[in-house]
Short mmCIF file of C-alpha atoms and ligand atoms in Angstrom, two decimals:
data_model
loop_
_atom_site.label_atom_id
_atom_site.label_comp_id
_atom_site.label_asym_id
_atom_site.label_seq_id
_atom_site.Cartn_x
_atom_site.Cartn_y
_atom_site.Cartn_z
CA UNK A 1 0.00 0.00 0.00
CA UNK A 2 1.33 3.43 -0.90
CA UNK A 3 2.11 5.73 2.02
CA UNK A 4 0.17 8.95 1.72
CA UNK A 5 0.61 11.65 4.35
CA UNK A 6 -2.79 12.76 5.58
CA UNK A 7 -2.38 16.50 5.23
CA UNK A 8 -1.12 18.82 2.50
CA UNK A 9 1.10 20.43 5.12
CA UNK A 10 2.80 17.08 5.85
CA UNK A 11 3.11 16.33 2.13
CA UNK A 12 4.66 19.72 1.43
CA UNK A 13 7.05 19.31 4.38
CA UNK A 14 8.16 15.86 3.21
CA UNK A 15 8.70 17.02 -0.35
CA UNK A 16 10.58 20.09 0.79
CA UNK A 17 12.78 18.12 3.20
CA UNK A 18 13.35 15.34 0.65
CA UNK A 19 14.44 17.67 -2.11
CA UNK A 20 16.63 19.72 0.21
CA UNK A 21 18.32 16.60 1.63
CA UNK A 22 18.97 15.34 -1.89
CA UNK A 23 20.55 18.68 -2.81
CA UNK A 24 22.72 18.64 0.34
CA UNK A 25 23.80 15.01 -0.40
CA UNK A 26 24.77 15.83 -3.97
CA UNK A 27 26.56 18.98 -2.84
CA UNK A 28 28.47 17.11 -0.09
CA UNK A 29 29.50 14.33 -2.49
CA UNK A 30 30.66 17.00 -4.92
CA UNK A 31 32.79 18.73 -2.27
CA UNK A 32 34.31 15.44 -1.14
CA UNK A 33 35.14 14.45 -4.71
CA UNK A 34 36.64 17.84 -5.48
CA UNK A 35 38.81 17.96 -2.36
CA UNK A 36 39.99 14.34 -2.87
CA UNK A 37 40.91 15.02 -6.49
CA UNK A 38 42.86 18.16 -5.54
CA UNK A 39 44.72 16.50 -2.64
CA UNK A 40 45.65 13.43 -4.70
CA UNK A 41 46.77 15.66 -7.58
CA UNK A 42 49.10 17.51 -5.19
CA UNK A 43 50.41 14.24 -3.76
CA UNK A 44 51.02 12.85 -7.25
CA UNK A 45 52.83 16.04 -8.28
CA UNK A 46 55.07 15.71 -5.23
CA UNK A 47 55.73 12.07 -6.16
CA UNK A 48 56.67 13.05 -9.70
CA UNK A 49 59.04 15.73 -8.42
CA UNK A 50 60.73 13.24 -6.07
CA UNK A 51 61.13 10.67 -8.86
CA UNK A 52 62.68 13.32 -11.11
CA UNK A 53 65.12 14.36 -8.36
CA UNK A 54 66.09 10.74 -7.64
CA UNK A 55 66.63 10.06 -11.36
CA UNK A 56 68.85 13.14 -11.76
CA UNK A 57 70.98 12.30 -8.77
CA UNK A 58 71.28 8.65 -9.81
CA UNK A 59 72.47 9.65 -13.22
CA UNK A 60 74.91 12.34 -12.11
CA UNK A 61 76.17 11.34 -8.64
CA UNK A 62 74.80 7.88 -7.74
CA UNK A 63 76.76 7.68 -4.48
CA UNK A 64 74.77 10.65 -3.10
CA UNK A 65 71.54 8.65 -3.24
CA UNK A 66 72.01 7.49 0.37
CA UNK A 67 72.00 11.13 1.54
CA UNK A 68 68.60 11.76 -0.04
CA UNK A 69 66.55 11.12 3.11
CA UNK A 70 68.61 13.46 5.22
CA UNK A 71 69.21 16.15 2.59
CA UNK A 72 66.01 16.16 0.61
CA UNK A 73 63.60 14.48 3.01
CA UNK A 74 62.88 11.73 0.43
CA UNK A 75 62.46 8.69 2.63
CA UNK A 76 60.70 6.17 0.36
CA UNK A 77 62.39 5.17 -2.87
CA UNK A 78 64.14 2.42 -4.69
CA UNK A 79 66.46 2.45 -7.70
CA UNK A 80 66.84 -0.72 -9.69
CA UNK A 81 69.08 -1.45 -12.68
CA UNK A 82 69.09 -4.66 -14.72
CA UNK A 83 67.18 -6.52 -11.98
CA UNK A 84 69.61 -5.36 -9.22
CA UNK A 85 68.45 -3.06 -6.47
CA UNK A 86 71.03 -0.25 -6.46
CA UNK A 87 69.52 1.78 -3.69
CA UNK A 88 66.46 1.58 -1.46
CA UNK A 89 65.56 3.25 1.80
CA UNK A 90 65.14 1.32 4.99
CA UNK A 91 61.49 2.19 5.34
CA UNK A 92 60.88 1.07 1.73
CA UNK A 93 62.33 -2.28 2.54
CA UNK A 94 60.60 -2.57 5.91
CA UNK A 95 57.18 -1.78 4.52
CA UNK A 96 57.76 -4.13 1.52
CA UNK A 97 56.85 -1.38 -0.91
CA UNK A 98 58.41 -3.35 -3.78
CA UNK A 99 55.26 -5.46 -3.73
CA UNK A 100 53.26 -2.40 -4.68
CA UNK A 101 55.14 -2.10 -7.96
CA UNK A 102 53.51 -3.62 -10.99
CA UNK A 103 55.62 -5.62 -13.44
CA UNK A 104 56.56 -2.82 -15.86
CA UNK A 105 55.59 0.81 -15.18
CA UNK A 106 52.13 1.91 -14.16
CA UNK A 107 51.00 4.92 -16.17
CA UNK A 108 49.91 6.80 -13.04
CA UNK A 109 50.55 6.61 -9.30
CA UNK A 110 48.68 3.87 -7.40
CA UNK A 111 47.49 3.70 -3.84
CA UNK A 112 48.69 0.72 -1.84
CA UNK A 113 48.12 -0.46 1.70
CA UNK A 114 51.01 -2.08 3.51
CA UNK A 115 50.47 -5.09 5.81
CA UNK A 116 51.17 -2.70 8.69
CA UNK A 117 47.99 -0.83 7.72
CA UNK A 118 49.78 2.25 6.40
CA UNK A 119 48.64 3.71 3.09
CA UNK A 120 51.07 4.76 0.39
CA UNK A 121 50.96 6.42 -2.98
CA UNK A 122 53.49 4.59 -5.20
CA UNK A 123 54.80 5.36 -8.67
CA UNK A 124 57.68 4.10 -10.79
CA UNK A 125 59.31 5.36 -13.95
CA UNK A 126 61.77 3.40 -16.10
CA UNK A 127 64.58 5.06 -18.00
CA UNK A 128 66.71 3.21 -20.59
CA UNK A 129 68.63 1.02 -18.12
CA UNK A 130 67.23 1.71 -14.69
CA UNK A 131 63.93 2.11 -12.90
CA UNK A 132 63.17 4.68 -10.20
CA UNK A 133 60.28 4.01 -7.82
CA UNK A 134 59.13 6.30 -5.04
CA UNK A 135 56.28 6.44 -2.56
CA UNK A 136 54.66 8.96 -0.23
CA UNK A 137 52.50 8.14 2.70
CA UNK A 138 48.88 9.11 2.16
CA UNK A 139 47.53 8.25 5.57
CA UNK A 140 47.21 11.90 6.63
CA UNK A 141 45.48 12.70 3.33
CA UNK A 142 43.03 9.86 3.96
CA UNK A 143 42.48 11.09 7.50
CA UNK A 144 41.71 14.56 6.17
CA UNK A 145 39.24 13.18 3.65
CA UNK A 146 37.64 10.95 6.27
CA UNK A 147 37.24 13.89 8.66
CA UNK A 148 35.67 15.94 5.89
CA UNK A 149 33.31 13.06 5.01
CA UNK A 150 32.28 12.72 8.65
CA UNK A 151 31.62 16.46 8.93
CA UNK A 152 29.53 16.46 5.75
CA UNK A 153 27.66 13.29 6.71
CA UNK A 154 26.85 14.74 10.13
CA UNK A 155 25.59 17.87 8.42
CA UNK A 156 23.12 15.96 6.22
CA UNK A 157 20.74 14.77 8.98
CA UNK A 158 21.11 18.15 10.61
CA UNK A 159 20.12 19.87 7.33
CA UNK A 160 17.26 17.39 6.85
CA UNK A 161 15.97 18.10 10.35
CA UNK A 162 16.20 21.81 9.72
CA UNK A 163 14.40 21.37 6.37
CA UNK A 164 11.60 19.42 8.03
CA UNK A 165 11.17 22.00 10.80
CA UNK A 166 11.44 24.95 8.39
CA UNK A 167 9.19 23.29 5.82
CA UNK A 168 6.57 22.44 8.41
CA UNK A 169 6.56 25.99 9.71
CA UNK A 170 6.51 27.50 6.22
CA UNK A 171 3.79 25.16 4.93
CA UNK A 172 1.74 26.00 8.01
CA UNK A 173 2.04 29.71 7.31
CA UNK A 174 1.35 29.36 3.60
CA UNK A 175 -1.64 27.11 4.15
CA UNK A 176 -3.13 29.08 7.01
CA UNK A 177 -5.56 30.96 4.68
CA UNK A 178 -6.91 27.57 3.54
CA UNK A 179 -7.70 26.66 7.14
CA UNK A 180 -9.43 29.98 7.65
CA UNK A 181 -11.38 29.51 4.42
CA UNK A 182 -12.43 25.97 5.38
CA UNK A 183 -13.57 27.24 8.79
CA UNK A 184 -15.64 30.02 7.19
CA UNK A 185 -16.99 27.73 4.46
CA UNK A 186 -18.15 25.23 7.11
CA UNK A 187 -20.34 27.92 8.62
CA UNK A 188 -22.03 28.80 5.33
CA UNK A 189 -25.43 27.19 5.01
CA UNK A 190 -28.47 27.84 2.80
CA UNK A 191 -29.62 30.34 5.45
CA UNK A 192 -26.34 32.23 5.62
CA UNK A 193 -25.41 32.54 1.97
CA UNK A 194 -24.57 36.22 2.51
CA UNK A 195 -21.32 35.18 4.26
CA UNK A 196 -18.12 35.34 2.23
CA UNK A 197 -14.69 33.76 2.55
CA UNK A 198 -11.83 35.98 3.75
CA UNK A 199 -9.51 37.17 0.95
CA UNK A 200 -6.07 38.22 2.23
CA UNK A 201 -4.49 38.83 -1.14
CA UNK A 202 -6.75 38.63 -4.18
CA UNK A 203 -3.77 38.10 -6.49
CA UNK A 204 -2.26 34.96 -4.96
CA UNK A 205 -3.60 31.45 -5.67
CA UNK A 206 -5.62 31.17 -2.47
CA UNK A 207 -6.98 34.68 -2.94
CA UNK A 208 -8.09 33.73 -6.46
CA UNK A 209 -9.68 30.53 -5.16
CA UNK A 210 -11.53 32.44 -2.46
CA UNK A 211 -12.66 35.06 -4.99
CA UNK A 212 -14.00 32.37 -7.34
CA UNK A 213 -15.75 30.68 -4.41
CA UNK A 214 -17.21 34.01 -3.31
CA UNK A 215 -18.47 34.70 -6.83
CA UNK A 216 -20.11 31.27 -6.88
CA UNK A 217 -21.67 32.04 -3.51
CA UNK A 218 -23.01 35.33 -4.85
CA UNK A 219 -24.59 33.56 -7.80
CA UNK A 220 -25.98 30.90 -5.50
CA UNK A 221 -27.37 33.54 -3.18
CA UNK A 222 -28.92 35.30 -6.15
CA UNK A 223 -30.47 32.09 -7.41
CA UNK A 224 -31.81 31.23 -3.93
CA UNK A 225 -33.20 34.72 -3.54
CA UNK A 226 -34.87 34.59 -6.96
CA UNK A 227 -36.30 31.16 -6.18
CA UNK A 228 -37.62 32.35 -2.84
CA UNK A 229 -39.17 35.44 -4.41
CA UNK A 230 -40.59 33.41 -7.26
CA UNK A 231 -42.15 30.87 -4.88
CA UNK A 232 -43.60 33.64 -2.71
CA UNK A 233 -44.98 35.50 -5.75
CA UNK A 234 -46.35 32.35 -7.34
CA UNK A 235 -48.11 31.33 -4.11
CA UNK A 236 -49.53 34.82 -3.79
CA UNK A 237 -50.76 34.76 -7.41
CA UNK A 238 -52.29 31.33 -6.94
CA UNK A 239 -54.01 32.37 -3.73
CA UNK A 240 -55.72 35.42 -5.23
CA UNK A 241 -58.04 33.61 -7.69
CA UNK A 242 -58.64 30.83 -5.17
CA UNK A 243 -59.71 33.38 -2.53
CA UNK A 244 -61.91 35.11 -5.10
CA UNK A 245 -63.60 31.83 -6.05
CA UNK A 246 -64.09 30.90 -2.42
CA UNK A 247 -65.70 34.22 -1.47
CA UNK A 248 -67.92 34.25 -4.57
CA UNK A 249 -68.99 30.67 -3.76
CA UNK A 250 -69.58 31.39 -0.06
CA UNK A 251 -71.69 34.49 -0.78
CA UNK A 252 -73.72 32.50 -3.33
CA UNK A 253 -74.31 29.73 -0.79
CA UNK A 254 -75.43 32.07 1.95
CA UNK A 255 -78.29 33.48 -0.13
CA UNK A 256 -81.00 31.91 -2.18
CA UNK A 257 -80.47 33.25 -5.67
CA UNK A 258 -82.28 32.98 -8.95
CA UNK A 259 -80.91 30.97 -11.87
CA UNK A 260 -79.57 34.06 -13.63
CA UNK A 261 -77.48 35.11 -10.62
CA UNK A 262 -76.18 31.56 -10.19
CA UNK A 263 -75.04 31.61 -13.83
CA UNK A 264 -73.30 34.88 -13.05
CA UNK A 265 -71.55 33.33 -10.04
CA UNK A 266 -70.44 30.31 -12.07
CA UNK A 267 -69.26 32.65 -14.84
CA UNK A 268 -67.05 34.65 -12.51
CA UNK A 269 -65.71 31.42 -10.94
CA UNK A 270 -64.82 30.15 -14.43
CA UNK A 271 -63.05 33.42 -15.12
CA UNK A 272 -60.89 32.79 -12.05
CA UNK A 273 -60.30 29.21 -13.20
CA UNK A 274 -59.17 30.64 -16.54
CA UNK A 275 -56.76 32.92 -14.73
CA UNK A 276 -55.44 30.03 -12.67
CA UNK A 277 -54.99 27.94 -15.80
CA UNK A 278 -53.07 30.73 -17.51
CA UNK A 279 -50.93 31.23 -14.44
CA UNK A 280 -50.14 27.52 -14.11
CA UNK A 281 -49.32 27.30 -17.82
CA UNK A 282 -46.99 30.31 -17.57
CA UNK A 283 -45.34 28.83 -14.49
CA UNK A 284 -44.82 25.57 -16.33
CA UNK A 285 -43.21 27.37 -19.27
CA UNK A 286 -40.84 29.24 -16.97
CA UNK A 287 -39.97 26.09 -15.02
CA UNK A 288 -39.09 24.34 -18.27
CA UNK A 289 -37.12 27.42 -19.33
CA UNK A 290 -35.18 27.41 -16.05
CA UNK A 291 -34.37 23.74 -16.32
CA UNK A 292 -32.75 24.47 -19.70
CA UNK A 293 -34.37 21.36 -21.13
CA UNK A 294 -36.48 23.06 -23.78
CA UNK A 295 -35.61 21.55 -27.14
CA UNK A 296 -35.56 24.32 -29.74
CA UNK A 297 -36.46 23.57 -33.34
CA UNK A 298 -34.76 26.38 -35.24
CA UNK A 299 -35.93 26.91 -38.80
CA UNK A 300 -36.03 29.63 -41.38
CA UNK A 301 -38.94 31.89 -40.55
CA UNK A 302 -40.82 34.49 -42.57
CA UNK A 303 -41.00 36.98 -39.72
CA UNK A 304 -43.67 39.10 -41.42
CA UNK A 305 -45.79 35.97 -41.93
CA UNK A 306 -45.38 34.91 -38.32
CA UNK A 307 -46.33 38.38 -37.01
CA UNK A 308 -49.27 38.43 -39.42
CA UNK A 309 -50.64 35.15 -38.05
CA UNK A 310 -50.47 36.50 -34.50
CA UNK A 311 -52.15 39.73 -35.57
CA UNK A 312 -54.93 37.74 -37.30
CA UNK A 313 -55.42 35.65 -34.16
CA UNK A 314 -55.66 38.66 -31.83
CA UNK A 315 -57.67 40.90 -34.12
CA UNK A 316 -60.93 39.83 -32.51
CA UNK A 317 -59.71 41.17 -29.13
CA UNK A 318 -58.71 44.49 -30.69
CA UNK A 319 -62.06 44.71 -32.49
CA UNK A 320 -63.85 44.23 -29.16
CA UNK A 321 -62.12 47.40 -27.94
CA UNK A 322 -62.59 49.22 -31.24
CA UNK A 323 -58.81 49.39 -31.59
CA UNK A 324 -56.96 49.62 -34.83
CA UNK A 325 -54.45 46.79 -35.16
CA UNK A 326 -52.04 47.45 -38.02
CA UNK A 327 -49.25 45.29 -39.42
CA UNK A 328 -46.49 46.98 -41.36
CA UNK A 329 -44.20 44.47 -43.08
CA UNK A 330 -43.15 46.10 -46.35
CA UNK A 331 -40.36 43.69 -47.22
CA UNK A 332 -39.94 39.96 -46.64
CA UNK A 333 -37.72 39.44 -43.60
CA UNK A 334 -36.34 36.06 -42.69
CA UNK A 335 -34.90 34.97 -39.39
CA UNK A 336 -33.76 31.72 -37.85
CA UNK A 337 -35.61 30.58 -34.77
CA UNK A 338 -38.11 28.32 -33.15
CA UNK A 339 -41.46 29.37 -34.62
CA UNK A 340 -43.56 28.32 -31.62
CA UNK A 341 -41.45 30.26 -29.12
CA UNK A 342 -41.21 33.41 -31.22
CA UNK A 343 -44.95 33.28 -31.88
CA UNK A 344 -45.53 32.97 -28.12
CA UNK A 345 -43.37 36.03 -27.46
CA UNK A 346 -45.14 38.12 -30.13
CA UNK A 347 -48.50 36.96 -28.83
CA UNK A 348 -47.61 38.20 -25.33
CA UNK A 349 -46.38 41.57 -26.63
CA UNK A 350 -49.34 42.25 -28.92
CA UNK A 351 -51.83 40.94 -26.36
CA UNK A 352 -50.33 43.30 -23.75
CA UNK A 353 -50.62 46.21 -26.19
CA UNK A 354 -54.31 45.42 -26.74
CA UNK A 355 -54.88 44.86 -23.00
CA UNK A 356 -53.33 48.09 -21.79
CA UNK A 357 -54.40 50.41 -24.63
CA UNK A 358 -57.73 52.09 -24.02
CA UNK A 359 -60.67 51.61 -26.37
CA UNK A 360 -60.22 53.25 -29.75
CA UNK A 361 -56.41 53.23 -29.60
CA UNK A 362 -54.01 52.01 -32.24
CA UNK A 363 -51.53 49.14 -32.12
CA UNK A 364 -48.90 48.94 -34.82
CA UNK A 365 -46.74 45.88 -35.45
CA UNK A 366 -43.78 46.72 -37.70
CA UNK A 367 -41.44 44.15 -39.28
CA UNK A 368 -38.23 45.28 -40.89
CA UNK A 369 -34.56 44.38 -41.30
CA UNK A 370 -31.44 46.47 -40.63
CA UNK A 371 -27.75 45.60 -40.29
CA UNK A 372 -28.38 41.90 -40.71
CA UNK A 373 -30.99 41.79 -38.00
CA UNK A 374 -34.73 41.21 -38.17
CA UNK A 375 -36.63 43.83 -36.19
CA UNK A 376 -40.19 43.53 -34.94
CA UNK A 377 -41.66 46.55 -33.20
CA UNK A 378 -44.94 46.53 -31.30
CA UNK A 379 -46.17 50.07 -30.65
CA UNK A 380 -49.38 51.21 -29.01
CA UNK A 381 -51.09 54.42 -28.00
CA UNK A 382 -51.75 53.25 -24.43
CA UNK A 383 -50.60 54.74 -21.11
CA UNK A 384 -46.94 53.86 -21.74
CA UNK A 385 -44.44 52.58 -19.19
CA UNK A 386 -42.71 55.19 -17.02
CA UNK A 387 -38.89 55.15 -17.12
CA UNK A 388 -38.71 54.12 -13.44
CA UNK A 389 -40.09 50.68 -14.35
CA UNK A 390 -37.83 50.16 -17.30
CA UNK A 391 -35.26 47.97 -15.53
CA UNK A 392 -37.84 45.67 -14.00
CA UNK A 393 -40.50 45.38 -16.66
CA UNK A 394 -39.20 41.96 -17.79
CA UNK A 395 -38.95 40.59 -14.22
CA UNK A 396 -41.27 37.83 -13.17
CA UNK A 397 -44.50 39.00 -11.53
CA UNK A 398 -43.55 42.63 -12.02
CA UNK A 399 -46.42 44.94 -12.81
CA UNK A 400 -46.48 48.68 -13.36
CA UNK A 401 -49.97 48.98 -12.00
CA UNK A 402 -50.78 45.72 -10.14
CA UNK A 403 -54.51 46.36 -9.68
CA UNK A 404 -55.01 47.31 -13.33
CA UNK A 405 -53.01 44.37 -14.57
CA UNK A 406 -55.06 41.97 -12.43
CA UNK A 407 -58.25 43.54 -13.67
CA UNK A 408 -57.07 42.86 -17.20
CA UNK A 409 -56.43 39.25 -16.26
CA UNK A 410 -52.62 39.59 -16.38
CA UNK A 411 -50.45 37.32 -14.27
CA UNK A 412 -47.24 39.36 -14.53
CA UNK A 413 -45.31 36.69 -16.44
CA UNK A 414 -45.99 37.62 -20.07
CA UNK A 415 -42.92 39.78 -20.63
CA UNK A 416 -40.66 37.42 -18.65
CA UNK A 417 -41.72 34.57 -20.94
CA UNK A 418 -41.33 36.77 -24.03
CA UNK A 419 -37.79 37.70 -23.02
CA UNK A 420 -36.80 34.09 -22.39
CA UNK A 421 -38.37 32.96 -25.71
CA UNK A 422 -36.51 35.61 -27.70
CA UNK A 423 -33.18 35.20 -25.92
CA UNK A 424 -33.35 31.41 -26.26
CA UNK A 425 -33.42 32.04 -30.02
CA UNK A 426 -30.34 34.23 -29.89
CA UNK A 427 -32.36 37.45 -30.04
CA UNK A 428 -32.93 40.42 -27.84
CA UNK A 429 -36.00 42.23 -26.58
CA UNK A 430 -36.19 45.75 -25.19
CA UNK A 431 -38.58 48.49 -24.24
CA UNK A 432 -37.77 51.42 -26.52
CA UNK A 433 -40.44 53.91 -25.48
CA UNK A 434 -40.05 56.23 -22.54
CA UNK A 435 -42.67 58.07 -20.55
CA UNK A 436 -46.41 57.97 -20.88
CA UNK A 437 -46.84 58.50 -24.60
CA UNK A 438 -47.64 54.92 -25.55
CA UNK A 439 -45.37 51.87 -25.26
CA UNK A 440 -43.06 50.45 -27.82
CA UNK A 441 -41.28 47.08 -27.55
CA UNK A 442 -38.58 45.98 -29.99
CA UNK A 443 -37.59 42.40 -30.75
CA UNK A 444 -34.32 41.80 -32.57
CA UNK A 445 -33.63 38.41 -34.14
CA UNK A 446 -30.64 37.13 -36.10
CA UNK A 447 -31.48 37.24 -39.78
CA UNK A 448 -31.41 33.90 -41.56
CA UNK A 449 -28.84 33.40 -44.34
CA UNK A 450 -31.28 31.41 -46.44
CA UNK A 451 -33.79 34.07 -47.35
CA UNK A 452 -34.73 32.18 -50.49
CA UNK A 453 -36.74 29.78 -48.37
CA UNK A 454 -39.71 32.16 -48.42
CA UNK A 455 -42.94 30.25 -48.30
CA UNK A 456 -44.66 32.25 -51.07
CA UNK A 457 -47.65 34.54 -50.72
CA UNK A 458 -50.16 31.70 -50.61
CA UNK A 459 -49.37 30.87 -46.98
CA UNK A 460 -49.29 34.48 -45.79
CA UNK A 461 -51.94 35.70 -43.38
CA UNK A 462 -54.58 37.91 -44.96
CA UNK A 463 -53.35 41.03 -43.14
CA UNK A 464 -49.87 40.62 -44.53
CA UNK A 465 -51.07 39.81 -48.04
CA UNK A 466 -53.03 43.04 -48.09
CA UNK A 467 -50.09 45.01 -46.69
CA UNK A 468 -47.62 43.64 -49.26
CA UNK A 469 -50.02 44.20 -52.15
CA UNK A 470 -50.47 47.84 -51.05
CA UNK A 471 -46.72 48.30 -50.76
CA UNK A 472 -46.12 46.75 -54.20
CA UNK A 473 -48.71 48.96 -55.92
CA UNK A 474 -47.49 52.18 -54.24
P1 ADP B 1 -49.18 40.93 -17.28
O1 ADP B 1 -49.62 39.54 -17.42
O2 ADP B 1 -49.52 41.59 -16.00
O3 ADP B 1 -49.54 41.75 -18.47
P2 ADP B 1 -46.51 41.18 -18.31
O4 ADP B 1 -45.26 40.56 -17.85
O5 ADP B 1 -46.99 40.86 -19.66
O6 ADP B 1 -47.60 40.84 -17.23
O7 ADP B 1 -46.35 42.74 -18.19
C1 ADP B 1 -45.78 43.29 -17.03
C2 ADP B 1 -46.35 44.64 -16.75
O8 ADP B 1 -45.90 45.54 -17.73
C3 ADP B 1 -47.84 44.68 -16.86
O9 ADP B 1 -48.44 44.39 -15.62
C4 ADP B 1 -48.10 46.12 -17.25
O10 ADP B 1 -48.18 46.92 -16.11
C5 ADP B 1 -46.86 46.52 -18.03
N1 ADP B 1 -47.08 46.47 -19.49
C6 ADP B 1 -46.75 45.48 -20.34
N2 ADP B 1 -47.06 45.80 -21.62
C7 ADP B 1 -47.57 47.04 -21.57
C8 ADP B 1 -48.12 47.93 -22.55
N3 ADP B 1 -48.14 47.62 -23.85
N4 ADP B 1 -48.59 49.11 -22.13
C9 ADP B 1 -48.56 49.46 -20.82
N5 ADP B 1 -48.07 48.65 -19.85
C10 ADP B 1 -47.62 47.47 -20.22
#
């Protein structure tokens, strides 16, 4: 089984100490090797000098060889000629240094250990008729190297210990923000999502991690808050028609009424049921939208045709209020999108325009294309939407005038659904009017590349056919 230290701090400490010990070991071995090479080089140079001196003296004044130890301090040598030993020192003989000599000459000095335990550096050089061999004791050199090795070896565990202690301390300091973050994070629950992790330095790795975590928390808090608000609003919206139905029913039960009044009561209860149905349907759409599981079926759309169909469908509602509902689509405009979703969005916009525009008003639906974008504009001559509501108008359950919207049967989700439907198709929706001089909403959709896929005039809604014929003849 592989050993795995339990904490990051321990792992860091072990790695730090391990690497440092390895460096110290390599460094110590390097020093030892360097010093040994230098000391042996000096010893060998001394040996070479001694051999040269002995050779010179042997050639020039051989009888002076015996004075070499006293005069020159050369105590270990031997001179041999034609197999006869001409001169050798007493210590050479005693230590049996002749045994260290190889048959023939060795190319470089050799180390040799005498039976007495002494260590020597021995070298021999042959001239034409004689051979000079010399030796120097290397025991003190070995002692020096050994002492150095012991010092370095003692330093290694000391350095390792220091590395462990230093590493542990350092890792503890470096990792302390993680501990603090973990402590804070442990205290964050669904009820305390407003808490944030401490950020000591936003530029270091832990600071970046904490910042990312805090951003995630903010998004989570936002999502929770929206969910909470949505649930509260939805319950409130569901309760209103239920309360209305209950009170209408209770009042009807308390009194004996004629058949006409009972029909009236049932009628108003059905109206509330209608409202509930619309609300539940809208909630279902938004839930599916939030889950991101809506499968889009993008296709090439004749935007004018699509708007025309919606206008045809809603004309009856406009007629009821003696409103003029006009479609202006002078040129064929094609966009790519899911027809059902875009139709739903246009339906909500045009229905709102009819709902909130007083009797006798005018609603204009314009379809055009600019800068590679399809533009649909729904304008009305109603009360308009004051600038203060501009930022919230597409929020769920947001109403400019709650009582009026309820009266009109609105559930406050129409624009939210329209925005989702358009944005899901890569488009954009905005309120372009300001103030109280009518409202104007603009939908922008990406224009389709394949504009040739126009369906032909046969499939166009009657409103659009009339509009295009007028435009062509003008
Ligand atoms: P609702 O179902 O209440 O109409 P929406 O999301 O469709 O909900 O609209 C949100 C609010 O925006 C409405 O309650 C209304 O106050 C305002 N609004 C939307 N369209 C218009 C419009 N064409 N004219 C005036 N006010 C509008």
